[in-house]
Coordinates of C-alpha atoms and ligand atoms in Angstrom, one line a residue:
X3 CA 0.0 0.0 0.0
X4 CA 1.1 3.9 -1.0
X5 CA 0.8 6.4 1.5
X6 CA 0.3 9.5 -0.4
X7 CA 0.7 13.1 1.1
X8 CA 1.0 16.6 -0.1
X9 CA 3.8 18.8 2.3
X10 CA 5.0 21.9 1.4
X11 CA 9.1 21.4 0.8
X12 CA 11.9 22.5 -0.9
X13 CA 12.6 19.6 -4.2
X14 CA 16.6 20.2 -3.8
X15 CA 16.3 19.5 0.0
X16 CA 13.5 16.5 0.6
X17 CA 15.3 13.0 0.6
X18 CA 13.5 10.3 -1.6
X19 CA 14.4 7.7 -3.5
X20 CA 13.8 10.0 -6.9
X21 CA 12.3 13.8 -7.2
X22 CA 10.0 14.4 -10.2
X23 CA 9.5 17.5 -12.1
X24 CA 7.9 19.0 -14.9
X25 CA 9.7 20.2 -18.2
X26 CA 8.3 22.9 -20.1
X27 CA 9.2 24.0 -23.6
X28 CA 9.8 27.5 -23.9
X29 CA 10.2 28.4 -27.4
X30 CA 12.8 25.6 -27.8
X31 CA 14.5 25.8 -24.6
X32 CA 13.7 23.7 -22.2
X33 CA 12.9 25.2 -19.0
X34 CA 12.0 23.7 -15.6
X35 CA 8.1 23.8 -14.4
X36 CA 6.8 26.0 -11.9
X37 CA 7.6 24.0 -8.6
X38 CA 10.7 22.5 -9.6
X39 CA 12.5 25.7 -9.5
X40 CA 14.9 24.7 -6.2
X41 CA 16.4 22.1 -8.4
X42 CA 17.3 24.6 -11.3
X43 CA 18.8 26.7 -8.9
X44 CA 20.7 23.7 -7.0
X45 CA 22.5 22.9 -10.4
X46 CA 22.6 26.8 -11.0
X47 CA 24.6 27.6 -14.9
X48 CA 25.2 23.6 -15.9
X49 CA 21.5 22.9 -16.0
X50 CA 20.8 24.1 -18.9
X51 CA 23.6 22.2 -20.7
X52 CA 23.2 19.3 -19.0
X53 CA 19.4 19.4 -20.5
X54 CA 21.0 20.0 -23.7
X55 CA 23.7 17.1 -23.9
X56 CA 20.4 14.7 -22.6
X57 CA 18.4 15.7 -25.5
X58 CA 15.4 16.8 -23.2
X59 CA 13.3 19.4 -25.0
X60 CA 10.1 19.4 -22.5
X61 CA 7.7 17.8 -25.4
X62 CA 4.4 16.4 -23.9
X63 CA 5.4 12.6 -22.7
X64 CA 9.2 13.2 -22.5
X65 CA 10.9 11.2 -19.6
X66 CA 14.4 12.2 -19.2
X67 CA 16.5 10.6 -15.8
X68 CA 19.7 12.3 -14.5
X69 CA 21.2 10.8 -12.2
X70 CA 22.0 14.0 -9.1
X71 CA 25.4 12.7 -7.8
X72 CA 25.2 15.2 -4.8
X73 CA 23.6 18.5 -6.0
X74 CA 20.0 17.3 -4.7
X75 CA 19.6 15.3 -1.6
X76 CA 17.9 12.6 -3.5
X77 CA 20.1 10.7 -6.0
X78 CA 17.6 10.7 -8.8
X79 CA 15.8 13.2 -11.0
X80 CA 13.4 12.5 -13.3
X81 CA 12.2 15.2 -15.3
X82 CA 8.8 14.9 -17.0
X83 CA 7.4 17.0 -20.3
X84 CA 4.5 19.4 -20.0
X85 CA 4.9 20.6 -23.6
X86 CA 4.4 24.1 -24.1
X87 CA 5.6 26.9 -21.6
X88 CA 2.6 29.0 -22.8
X89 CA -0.1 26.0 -22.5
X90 CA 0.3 23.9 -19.2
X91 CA -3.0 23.1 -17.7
X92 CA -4.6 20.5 -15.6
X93 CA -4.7 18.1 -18.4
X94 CA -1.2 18.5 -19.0
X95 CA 0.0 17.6 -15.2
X96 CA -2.3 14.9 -15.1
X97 CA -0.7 13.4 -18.1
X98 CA 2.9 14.6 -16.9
X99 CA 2.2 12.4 -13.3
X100 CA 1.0 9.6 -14.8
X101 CA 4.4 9.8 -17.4
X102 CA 6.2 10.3 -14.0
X103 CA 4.2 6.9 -12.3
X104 CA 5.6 4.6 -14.6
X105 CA 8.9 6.1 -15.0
X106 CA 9.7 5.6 -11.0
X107 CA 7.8 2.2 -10.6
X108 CA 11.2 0.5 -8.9
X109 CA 11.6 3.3 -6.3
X110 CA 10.2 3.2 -2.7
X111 CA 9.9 7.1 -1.9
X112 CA 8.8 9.4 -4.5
X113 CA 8.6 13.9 -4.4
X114 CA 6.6 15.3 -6.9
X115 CA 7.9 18.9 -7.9
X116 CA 5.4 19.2 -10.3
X117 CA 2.9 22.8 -11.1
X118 CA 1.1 21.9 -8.0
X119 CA 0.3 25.6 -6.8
X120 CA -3.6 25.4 -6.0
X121 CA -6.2 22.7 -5.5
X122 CA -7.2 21.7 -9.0
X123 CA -3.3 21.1 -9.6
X124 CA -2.7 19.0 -6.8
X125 CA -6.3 17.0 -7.6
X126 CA -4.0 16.7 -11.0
X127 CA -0.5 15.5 -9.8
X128 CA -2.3 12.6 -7.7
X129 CA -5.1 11.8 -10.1
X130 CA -2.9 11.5 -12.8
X131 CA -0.2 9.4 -10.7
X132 CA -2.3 7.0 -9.4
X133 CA -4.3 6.6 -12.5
X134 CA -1.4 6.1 -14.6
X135 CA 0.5 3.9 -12.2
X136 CA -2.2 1.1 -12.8
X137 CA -1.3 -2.1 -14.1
X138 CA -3.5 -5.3 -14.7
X139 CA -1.4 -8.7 -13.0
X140 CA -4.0 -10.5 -12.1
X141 CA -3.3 -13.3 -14.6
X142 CA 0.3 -12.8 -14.6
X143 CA 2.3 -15.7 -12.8
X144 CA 5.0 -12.8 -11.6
X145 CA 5.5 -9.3 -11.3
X146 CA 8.4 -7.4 -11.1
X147 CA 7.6 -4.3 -10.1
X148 CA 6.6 -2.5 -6.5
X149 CA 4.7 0.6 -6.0
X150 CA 6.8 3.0 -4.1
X151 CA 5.7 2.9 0.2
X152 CA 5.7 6.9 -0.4
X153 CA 4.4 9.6 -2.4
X154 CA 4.7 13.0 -1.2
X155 CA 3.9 15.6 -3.7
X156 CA 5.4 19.2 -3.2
X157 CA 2.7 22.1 -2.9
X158 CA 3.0 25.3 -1.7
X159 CA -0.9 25.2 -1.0
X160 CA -0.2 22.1 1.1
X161 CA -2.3 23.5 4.4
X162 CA -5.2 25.2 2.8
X163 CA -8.6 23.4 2.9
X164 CA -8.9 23.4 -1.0
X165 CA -6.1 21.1 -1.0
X166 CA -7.9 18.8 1.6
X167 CA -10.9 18.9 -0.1
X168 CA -9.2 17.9 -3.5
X169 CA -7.2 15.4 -2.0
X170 CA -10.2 14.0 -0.5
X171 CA -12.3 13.5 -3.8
X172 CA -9.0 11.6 -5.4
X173 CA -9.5 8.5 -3.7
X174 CA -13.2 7.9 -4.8
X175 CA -12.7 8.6 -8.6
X176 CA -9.3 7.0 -8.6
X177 CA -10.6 3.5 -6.4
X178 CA -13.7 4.1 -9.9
X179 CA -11.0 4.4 -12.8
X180 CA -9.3 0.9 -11.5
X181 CA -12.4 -1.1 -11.1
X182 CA -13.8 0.3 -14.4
X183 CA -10.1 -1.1 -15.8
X184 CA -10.3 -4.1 -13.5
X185 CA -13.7 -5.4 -15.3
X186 CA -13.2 -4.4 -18.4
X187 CA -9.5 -6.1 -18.5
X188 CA -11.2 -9.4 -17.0
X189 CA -11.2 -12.0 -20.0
X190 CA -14.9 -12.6 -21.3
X191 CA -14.8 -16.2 -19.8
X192 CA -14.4 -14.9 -16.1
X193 CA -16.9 -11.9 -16.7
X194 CA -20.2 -13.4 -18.3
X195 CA -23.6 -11.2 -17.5
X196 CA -24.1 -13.5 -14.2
X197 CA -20.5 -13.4 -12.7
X198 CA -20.5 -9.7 -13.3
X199 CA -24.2 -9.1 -11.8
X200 CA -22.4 -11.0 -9.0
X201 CA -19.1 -8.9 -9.1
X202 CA -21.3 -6.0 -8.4
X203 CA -22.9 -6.8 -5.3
X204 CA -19.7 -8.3 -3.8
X205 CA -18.1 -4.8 -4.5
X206 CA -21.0 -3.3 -2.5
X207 CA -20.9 -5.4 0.2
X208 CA -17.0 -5.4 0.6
X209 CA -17.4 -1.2 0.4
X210 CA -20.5 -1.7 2.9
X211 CA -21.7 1.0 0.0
X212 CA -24.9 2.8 0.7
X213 CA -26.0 1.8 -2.8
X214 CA -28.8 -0.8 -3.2
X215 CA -28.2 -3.5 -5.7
X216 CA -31.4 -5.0 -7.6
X217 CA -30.2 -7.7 -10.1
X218 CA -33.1 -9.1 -12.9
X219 CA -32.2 -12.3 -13.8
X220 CA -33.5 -14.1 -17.1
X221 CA -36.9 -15.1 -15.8
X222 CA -37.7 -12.0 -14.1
X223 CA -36.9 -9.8 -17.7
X224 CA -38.9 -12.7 -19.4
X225 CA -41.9 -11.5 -17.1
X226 CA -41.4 -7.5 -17.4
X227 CA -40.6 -8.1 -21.1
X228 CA -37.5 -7.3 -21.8
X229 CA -37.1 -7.7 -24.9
X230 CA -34.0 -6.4 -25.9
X231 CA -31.6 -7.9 -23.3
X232 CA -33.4 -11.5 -24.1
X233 CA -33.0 -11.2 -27.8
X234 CA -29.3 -10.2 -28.0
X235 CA -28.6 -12.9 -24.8
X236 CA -30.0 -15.7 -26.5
X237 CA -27.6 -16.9 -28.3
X238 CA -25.2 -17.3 -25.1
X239 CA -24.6 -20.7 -22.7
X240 CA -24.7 -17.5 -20.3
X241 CA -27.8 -15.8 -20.0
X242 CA -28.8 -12.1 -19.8
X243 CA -28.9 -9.6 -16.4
X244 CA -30.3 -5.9 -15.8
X245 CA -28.4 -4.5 -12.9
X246 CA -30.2 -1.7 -11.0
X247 CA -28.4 0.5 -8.5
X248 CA -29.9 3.4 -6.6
X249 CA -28.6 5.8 -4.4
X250 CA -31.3 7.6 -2.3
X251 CA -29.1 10.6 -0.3
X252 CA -31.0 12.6 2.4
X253 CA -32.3 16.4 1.2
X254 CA -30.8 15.1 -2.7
X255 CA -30.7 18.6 -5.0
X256 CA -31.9 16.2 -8.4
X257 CA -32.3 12.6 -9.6
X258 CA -30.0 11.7 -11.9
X259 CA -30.3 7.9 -14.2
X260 CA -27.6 6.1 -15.5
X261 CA -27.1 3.9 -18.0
X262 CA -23.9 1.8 -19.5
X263 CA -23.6 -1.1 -22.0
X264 CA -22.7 -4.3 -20.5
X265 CA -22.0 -6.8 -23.3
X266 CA -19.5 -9.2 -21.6
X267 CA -18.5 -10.7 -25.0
X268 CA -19.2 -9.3 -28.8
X269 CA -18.9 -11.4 -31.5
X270 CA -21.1 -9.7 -33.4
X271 CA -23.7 -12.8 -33.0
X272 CA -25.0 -14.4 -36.7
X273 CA -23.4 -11.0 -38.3
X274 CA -20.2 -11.9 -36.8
X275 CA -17.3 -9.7 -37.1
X276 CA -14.4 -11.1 -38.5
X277 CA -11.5 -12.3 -35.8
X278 CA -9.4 -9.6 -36.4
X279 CA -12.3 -7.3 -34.6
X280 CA -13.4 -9.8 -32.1
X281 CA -9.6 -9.9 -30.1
X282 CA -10.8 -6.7 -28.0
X283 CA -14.3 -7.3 -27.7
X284 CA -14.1 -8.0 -23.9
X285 CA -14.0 -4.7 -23.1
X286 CA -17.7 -4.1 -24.8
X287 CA -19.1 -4.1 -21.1
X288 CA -17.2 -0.9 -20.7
X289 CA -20.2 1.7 -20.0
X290 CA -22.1 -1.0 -17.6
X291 CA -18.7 -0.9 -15.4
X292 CA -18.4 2.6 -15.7
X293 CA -22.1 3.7 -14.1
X294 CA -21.8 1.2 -11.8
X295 CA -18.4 2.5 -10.7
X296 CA -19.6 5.5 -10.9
X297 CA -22.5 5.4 -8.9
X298 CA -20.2 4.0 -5.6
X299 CA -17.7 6.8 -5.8
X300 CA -20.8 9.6 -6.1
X301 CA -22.0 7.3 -3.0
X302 CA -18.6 7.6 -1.1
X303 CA -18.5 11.0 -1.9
X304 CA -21.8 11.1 0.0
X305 CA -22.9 14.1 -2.6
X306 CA -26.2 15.0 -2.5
X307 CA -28.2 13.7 -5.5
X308 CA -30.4 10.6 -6.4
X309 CA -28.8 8.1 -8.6
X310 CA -30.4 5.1 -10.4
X311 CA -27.8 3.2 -12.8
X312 CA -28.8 0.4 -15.1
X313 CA -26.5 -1.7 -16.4
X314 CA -27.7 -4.2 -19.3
X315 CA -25.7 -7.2 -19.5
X316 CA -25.5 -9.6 -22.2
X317 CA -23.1 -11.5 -24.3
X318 CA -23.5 -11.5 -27.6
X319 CA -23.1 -14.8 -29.3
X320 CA -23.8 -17.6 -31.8
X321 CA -25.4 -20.7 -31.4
X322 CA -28.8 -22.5 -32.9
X323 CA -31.0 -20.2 -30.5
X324 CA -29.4 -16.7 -31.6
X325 CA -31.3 -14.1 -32.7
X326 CA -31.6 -13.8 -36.7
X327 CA -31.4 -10.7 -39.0
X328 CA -35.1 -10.5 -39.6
X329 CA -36.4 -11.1 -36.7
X330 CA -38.8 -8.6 -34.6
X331 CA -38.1 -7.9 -30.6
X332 CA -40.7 -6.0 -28.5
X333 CA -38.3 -3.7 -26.0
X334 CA -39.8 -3.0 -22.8
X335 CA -42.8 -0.8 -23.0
X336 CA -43.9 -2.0 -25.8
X337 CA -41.9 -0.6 -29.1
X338 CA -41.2 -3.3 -32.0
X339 CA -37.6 -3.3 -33.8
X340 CA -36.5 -5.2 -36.6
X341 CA -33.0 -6.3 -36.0
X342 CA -31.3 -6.4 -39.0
X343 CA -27.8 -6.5 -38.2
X344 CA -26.9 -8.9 -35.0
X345 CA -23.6 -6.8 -34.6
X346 CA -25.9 -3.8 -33.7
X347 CA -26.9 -5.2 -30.2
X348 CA -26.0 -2.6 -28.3
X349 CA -28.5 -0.3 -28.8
X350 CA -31.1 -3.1 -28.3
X351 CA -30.1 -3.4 -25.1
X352 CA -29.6 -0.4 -24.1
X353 CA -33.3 0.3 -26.0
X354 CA -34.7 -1.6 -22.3
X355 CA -32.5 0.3 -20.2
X356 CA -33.5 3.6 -21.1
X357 CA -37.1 3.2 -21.2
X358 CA -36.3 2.0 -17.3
X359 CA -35.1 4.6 -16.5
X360 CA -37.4 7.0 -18.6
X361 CA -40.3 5.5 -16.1
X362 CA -39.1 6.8 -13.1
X363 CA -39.1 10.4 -13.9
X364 CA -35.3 11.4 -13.3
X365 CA -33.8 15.4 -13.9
X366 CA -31.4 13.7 -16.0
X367 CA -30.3 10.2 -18.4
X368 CA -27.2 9.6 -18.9
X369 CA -26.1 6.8 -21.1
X370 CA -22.5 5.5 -21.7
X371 CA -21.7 3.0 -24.6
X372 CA -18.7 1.5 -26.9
X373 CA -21.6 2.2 -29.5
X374 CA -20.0 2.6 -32.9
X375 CA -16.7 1.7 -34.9
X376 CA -18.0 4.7 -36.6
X377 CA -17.1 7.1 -33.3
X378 CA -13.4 5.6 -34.1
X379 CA -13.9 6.9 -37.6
X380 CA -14.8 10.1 -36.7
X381 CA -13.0 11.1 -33.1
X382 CA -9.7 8.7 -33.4
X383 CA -9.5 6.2 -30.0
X384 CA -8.7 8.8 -27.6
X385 CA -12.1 11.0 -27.9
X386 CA -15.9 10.2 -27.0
X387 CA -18.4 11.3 -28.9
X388 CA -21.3 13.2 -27.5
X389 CA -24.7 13.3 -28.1
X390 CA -28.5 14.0 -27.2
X391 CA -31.5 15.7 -27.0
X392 CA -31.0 18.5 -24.9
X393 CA -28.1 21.3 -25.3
X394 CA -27.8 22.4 -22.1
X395 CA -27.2 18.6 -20.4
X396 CA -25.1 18.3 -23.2
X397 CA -22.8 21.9 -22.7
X398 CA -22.9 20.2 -18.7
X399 CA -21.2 17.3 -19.8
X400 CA -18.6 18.8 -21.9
X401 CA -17.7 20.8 -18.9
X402 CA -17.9 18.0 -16.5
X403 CA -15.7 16.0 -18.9
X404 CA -13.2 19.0 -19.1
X405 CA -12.7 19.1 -15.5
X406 CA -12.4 15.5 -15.1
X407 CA -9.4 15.2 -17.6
X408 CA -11.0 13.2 -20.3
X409 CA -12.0 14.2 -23.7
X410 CA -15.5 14.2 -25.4
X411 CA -16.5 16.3 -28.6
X412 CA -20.3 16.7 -29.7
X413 CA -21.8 15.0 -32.9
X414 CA -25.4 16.0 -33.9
X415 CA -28.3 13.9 -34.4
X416 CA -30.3 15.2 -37.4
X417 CA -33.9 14.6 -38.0
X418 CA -33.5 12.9 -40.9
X419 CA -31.6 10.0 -39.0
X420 CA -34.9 9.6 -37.0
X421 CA -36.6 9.5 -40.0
X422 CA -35.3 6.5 -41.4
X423 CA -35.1 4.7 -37.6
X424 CA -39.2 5.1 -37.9
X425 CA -39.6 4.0 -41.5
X426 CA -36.7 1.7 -42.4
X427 CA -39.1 -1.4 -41.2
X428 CA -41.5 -2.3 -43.3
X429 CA -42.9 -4.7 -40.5
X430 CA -41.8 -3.5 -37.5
X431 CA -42.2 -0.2 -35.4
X432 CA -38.4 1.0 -35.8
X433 CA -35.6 -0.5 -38.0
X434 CA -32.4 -1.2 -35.7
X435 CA -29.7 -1.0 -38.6
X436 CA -29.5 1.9 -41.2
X437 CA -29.4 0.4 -44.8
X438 CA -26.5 2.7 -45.6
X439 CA -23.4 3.0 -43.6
X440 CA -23.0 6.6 -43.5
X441 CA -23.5 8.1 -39.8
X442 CA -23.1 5.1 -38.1
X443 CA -22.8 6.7 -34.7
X444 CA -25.6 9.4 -35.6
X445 CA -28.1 6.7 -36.5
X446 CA -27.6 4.4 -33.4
X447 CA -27.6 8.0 -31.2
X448 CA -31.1 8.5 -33.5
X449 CA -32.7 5.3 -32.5
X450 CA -31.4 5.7 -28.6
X451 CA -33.3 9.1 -28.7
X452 CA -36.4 7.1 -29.3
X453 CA -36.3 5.0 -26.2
X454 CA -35.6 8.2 -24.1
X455 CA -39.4 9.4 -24.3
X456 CA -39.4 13.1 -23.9
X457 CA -36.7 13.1 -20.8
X458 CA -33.4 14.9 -21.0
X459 CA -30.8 12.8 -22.0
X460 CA -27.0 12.7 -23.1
X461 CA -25.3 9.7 -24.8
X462 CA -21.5 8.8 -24.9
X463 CA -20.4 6.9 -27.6
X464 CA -16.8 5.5 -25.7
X465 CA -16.0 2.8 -28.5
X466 CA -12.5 4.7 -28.8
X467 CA -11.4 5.8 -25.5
X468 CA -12.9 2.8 -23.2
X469 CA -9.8 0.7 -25.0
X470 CA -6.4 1.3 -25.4
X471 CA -5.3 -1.2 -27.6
X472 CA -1.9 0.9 -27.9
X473 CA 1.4 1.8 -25.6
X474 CA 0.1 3.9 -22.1
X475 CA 0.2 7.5 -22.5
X476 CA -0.4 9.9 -20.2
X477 CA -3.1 8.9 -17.3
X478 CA -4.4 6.3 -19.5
X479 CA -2.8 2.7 -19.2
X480 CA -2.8 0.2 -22.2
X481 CA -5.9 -2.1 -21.9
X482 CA -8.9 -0.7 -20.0
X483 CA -9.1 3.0 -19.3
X484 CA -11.7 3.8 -17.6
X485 CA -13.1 7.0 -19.7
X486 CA -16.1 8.4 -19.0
X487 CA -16.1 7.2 -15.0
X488 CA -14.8 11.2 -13.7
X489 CA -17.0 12.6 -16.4
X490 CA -20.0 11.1 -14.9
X491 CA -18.5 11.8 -10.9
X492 CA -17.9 15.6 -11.9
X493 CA -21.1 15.6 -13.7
X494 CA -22.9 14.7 -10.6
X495 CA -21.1 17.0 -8.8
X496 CA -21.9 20.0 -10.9
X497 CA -25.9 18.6 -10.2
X498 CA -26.0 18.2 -6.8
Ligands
BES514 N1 -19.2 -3.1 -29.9 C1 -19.3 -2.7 -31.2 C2 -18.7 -1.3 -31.4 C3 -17.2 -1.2 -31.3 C4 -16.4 -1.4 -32.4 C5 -16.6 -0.8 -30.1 C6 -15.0 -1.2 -32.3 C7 -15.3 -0.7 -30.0 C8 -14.5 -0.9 -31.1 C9 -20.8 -2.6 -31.6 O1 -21.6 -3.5 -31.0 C10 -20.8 -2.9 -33.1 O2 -20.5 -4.0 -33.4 N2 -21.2 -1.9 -33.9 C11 -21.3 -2.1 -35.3 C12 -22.6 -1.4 -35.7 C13 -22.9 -1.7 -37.1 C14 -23.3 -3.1 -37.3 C15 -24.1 -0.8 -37.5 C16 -20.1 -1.4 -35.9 O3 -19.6 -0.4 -35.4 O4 -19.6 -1.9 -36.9
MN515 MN1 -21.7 -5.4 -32.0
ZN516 ZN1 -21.0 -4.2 -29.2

């Protein structure tokens, strides 16, 4: 276990095992970071050589070690890119920290001279630390690295309340990111609909959260009529769940509904997807694990708004009882839809979520989902799209999501989308699959919107940033990330 602190101290003086600080690039000189500016002064004119003869230039994701032999009272220096002098921000030091967490994963005491002057910068330095200090070993027979006993990070605003406060809220949304990255880096074997429905309530119980945990097994969404869940479940040995959570906080400012989907496994059912796509298709559970992780940390926060999360969970598969292209499944409430592409499940199951939670009235819905290959197309893997029917909840989430550190950009959905979702089926009430490919993420936003009644509701599309199928960077680990999880914390937050 890390002990993590923030103390006001001098970088040149403190004695750890390695001191970290920022790098900024100043026009093509390198220049050290506001908070690291003892350790210039300690190596006073050969600093700037020094820098030179290492090749360090401050660029975003630099790591550059020096060894100190003497001039600092630790014995190692790691210096850490910010990129531009003129542009450091929160986002910046979060990825700088989480640079610095893997670059120091052998030492046992750590100081973090990093920008740390206020509260939001030292919420930064520690998010950003712990976040991209993560590593998945569960299946590995051996590890050889340690976290460090220590982590003391250098702030000038050490004693103010801010700082406590921050520091505070960092545990919660940090404990949120890992679980997120836990589930979705669990192999689809280990994590089918049941054992995940079963994963939740042992995390509830083992937090002794305040959160109430309803789980609707396959016989109970027969009877309510689930539709959606049942018809993209039954192809699978394992069969379908609908997860409920609800958080009910005394003199709660709003009600806020949640919903994430949970397929455990996607292999596209009888339109499979050819191998190549079905490697990472584990991690299609991604927006069930992130409301539900979520919802605890907004819990442990104890803030002051009603929560209901729904997390649909079902594993997409093939077998002599799957679903067909062609065939017609009543959603709950009542709405037919013509599946016509078994690789579009998601927003079938999603389809019974929302109306859920359109039923009980909440201020806001929320839904979070690795929707489209299309949102890759567009955004790139590193950015969510965002969508939905109401422009202020959306502005609200864009600002959540920029406070939280992770990045979402807005994609509309035009009318004539909904069009053809309400008369692409010539037998059914709505056509699940556009005919044409263009819009992909538009169209499956489109047929969302019609599940959501007339409630306000926002929809993340997270197929890019819930994976990281490339090196870490930044916060973000390779594997699981966890996107979306702070979004919907701070969003909350900004509610209640
Ligand atoms: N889970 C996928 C979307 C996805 C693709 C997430 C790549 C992450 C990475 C979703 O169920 C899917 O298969 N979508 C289809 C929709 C199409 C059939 C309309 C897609 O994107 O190809
Ligand atoms: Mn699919
Ligand atoms: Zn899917």
């Amino acid at each position: 276990m890390t002990s993590y602190t923030v103390r006001k101290a001098n970088p040149e003086k403190i004695r750890v095992d390695v001191v970290v600080a920022g790098l900024v690039d100043d026009g093509g000189t390198p220049r050290i970071a506001p908070g690291g500016e003892g350790i210039a002064d300690a190596y006073g004119k050969s600093f700037g050589p020094l820098l030179s003869t290492l090749g360090a230039r401050g660029k975003a994701g630099e790591v550059t070690k020096v060894s100190t032999a003497g001039t600092l009272k630790s014995p190692l220096l790691v210096l850490v890119g910010l990129g531009p002098a003129d542009r450091v921000d929160t986002a910046g030091v979060r990825a700088a920290a989480g640079a610095a967490a893997r670059a120091v994963s052998n030492a046992s005491s750590v100081g973090l001279a990093l920008p740390a002057a206020d509260a939001e910068h030292v919420r930064a330095v520690l998010e950003g630390y712990r976040l991209g200090g993560y590593a998945f070993t569960r299946y590995k027979s051996s590890t050889d690295t340690a976290a460090p006993a220590e982590v003391v990070v250098l702030s000038d605003a050490a004693k103010t309340k801010a700082v406590a406060e921050a520091v505070e809220a960092v545990d919660p949304v940090v404990r949120a990111v890992a679980l997120v990255r836990d589930w979705v880096n669990t192999p689809p074997g280990d994590l089918t609909p049941p054992t995940f429905a079963e994963a939740v309530g042992a995390v509830v119980k083992e937090t002794r959260s305040k959160v109430k945990v309803n789980v609707l097994d396959e016989k109970a969404l027969e009877a309510g009529g689930y539709g959606g869940l049942l018809g993209v479940g039954r192809g699978s040995d394992s069969p379908p769940r609908l997860v409920e959570l609800s958080y009910r906080p005394r003199g709660a400012k709003a009600h806020l509904a949640l919903v994430g989907k949970g397929i455990t496994y996607d292999s596209g059912g009888l339109s499979i997807k050819p191998g190549g796509s079905m490697t990472t298709m584990k991690m299609d559970m991604a927006g069930a694990a992130s409301v539900v992780a979520a919802t605890l940390a907004i819990a442990e926060l104890g803030l002051p708004i009603k929560v209901t999360a729904l997390a649909p969970m079902a594993e997409n598969m093939i077998s002599g009882s799957a679903t067909r292209p062609g065939d017609v499944l009543e959603i709950y409430g009542g709405k037919t839809v013509e599946v016509l592409n078994t690789d579009a499940e998601g927003r079938l199951v999603l389809a019974d979520a929302l109306v859920r939670a359109a039923e009980s009235k909440p201020d806001v819905i929320v839904d979070v989902a690795t929707l489209t290959g299309a949102c890759m197309v567009a955004l790139g893997d590193r950015i969510a799209g965002l969508l939905g029917n109401d422009e202020e909840l959306i502005a609200d989430v864009e600002a959540a999501a920029q406070r939280a550190g992770e990045r979402v950009w807005p994609l509309p959905i035009p009318a004539e989308m909904t069009e053809k979702v309400r008369t692409n089926s010539k037998v059914a009430d709505l056509a699940q699959h556009n005919a044409e490919r263009w819009g992909g993420t538009l169209y499956a936003a489109a047929f969302l919107q019609e599940f959501a009644a007339d409630q306000r509701w926002a929809h993340l599309d997270i197929a890019g940033p819930a994976y990281n199928e490339k090196g870490a960077y930044g916060h973000v680990p390779t594997g699981g990330t966890g996107h979306s999880v702070a979004t919907l914390i701070e969003l909350a937050r900004s509610l209640a």
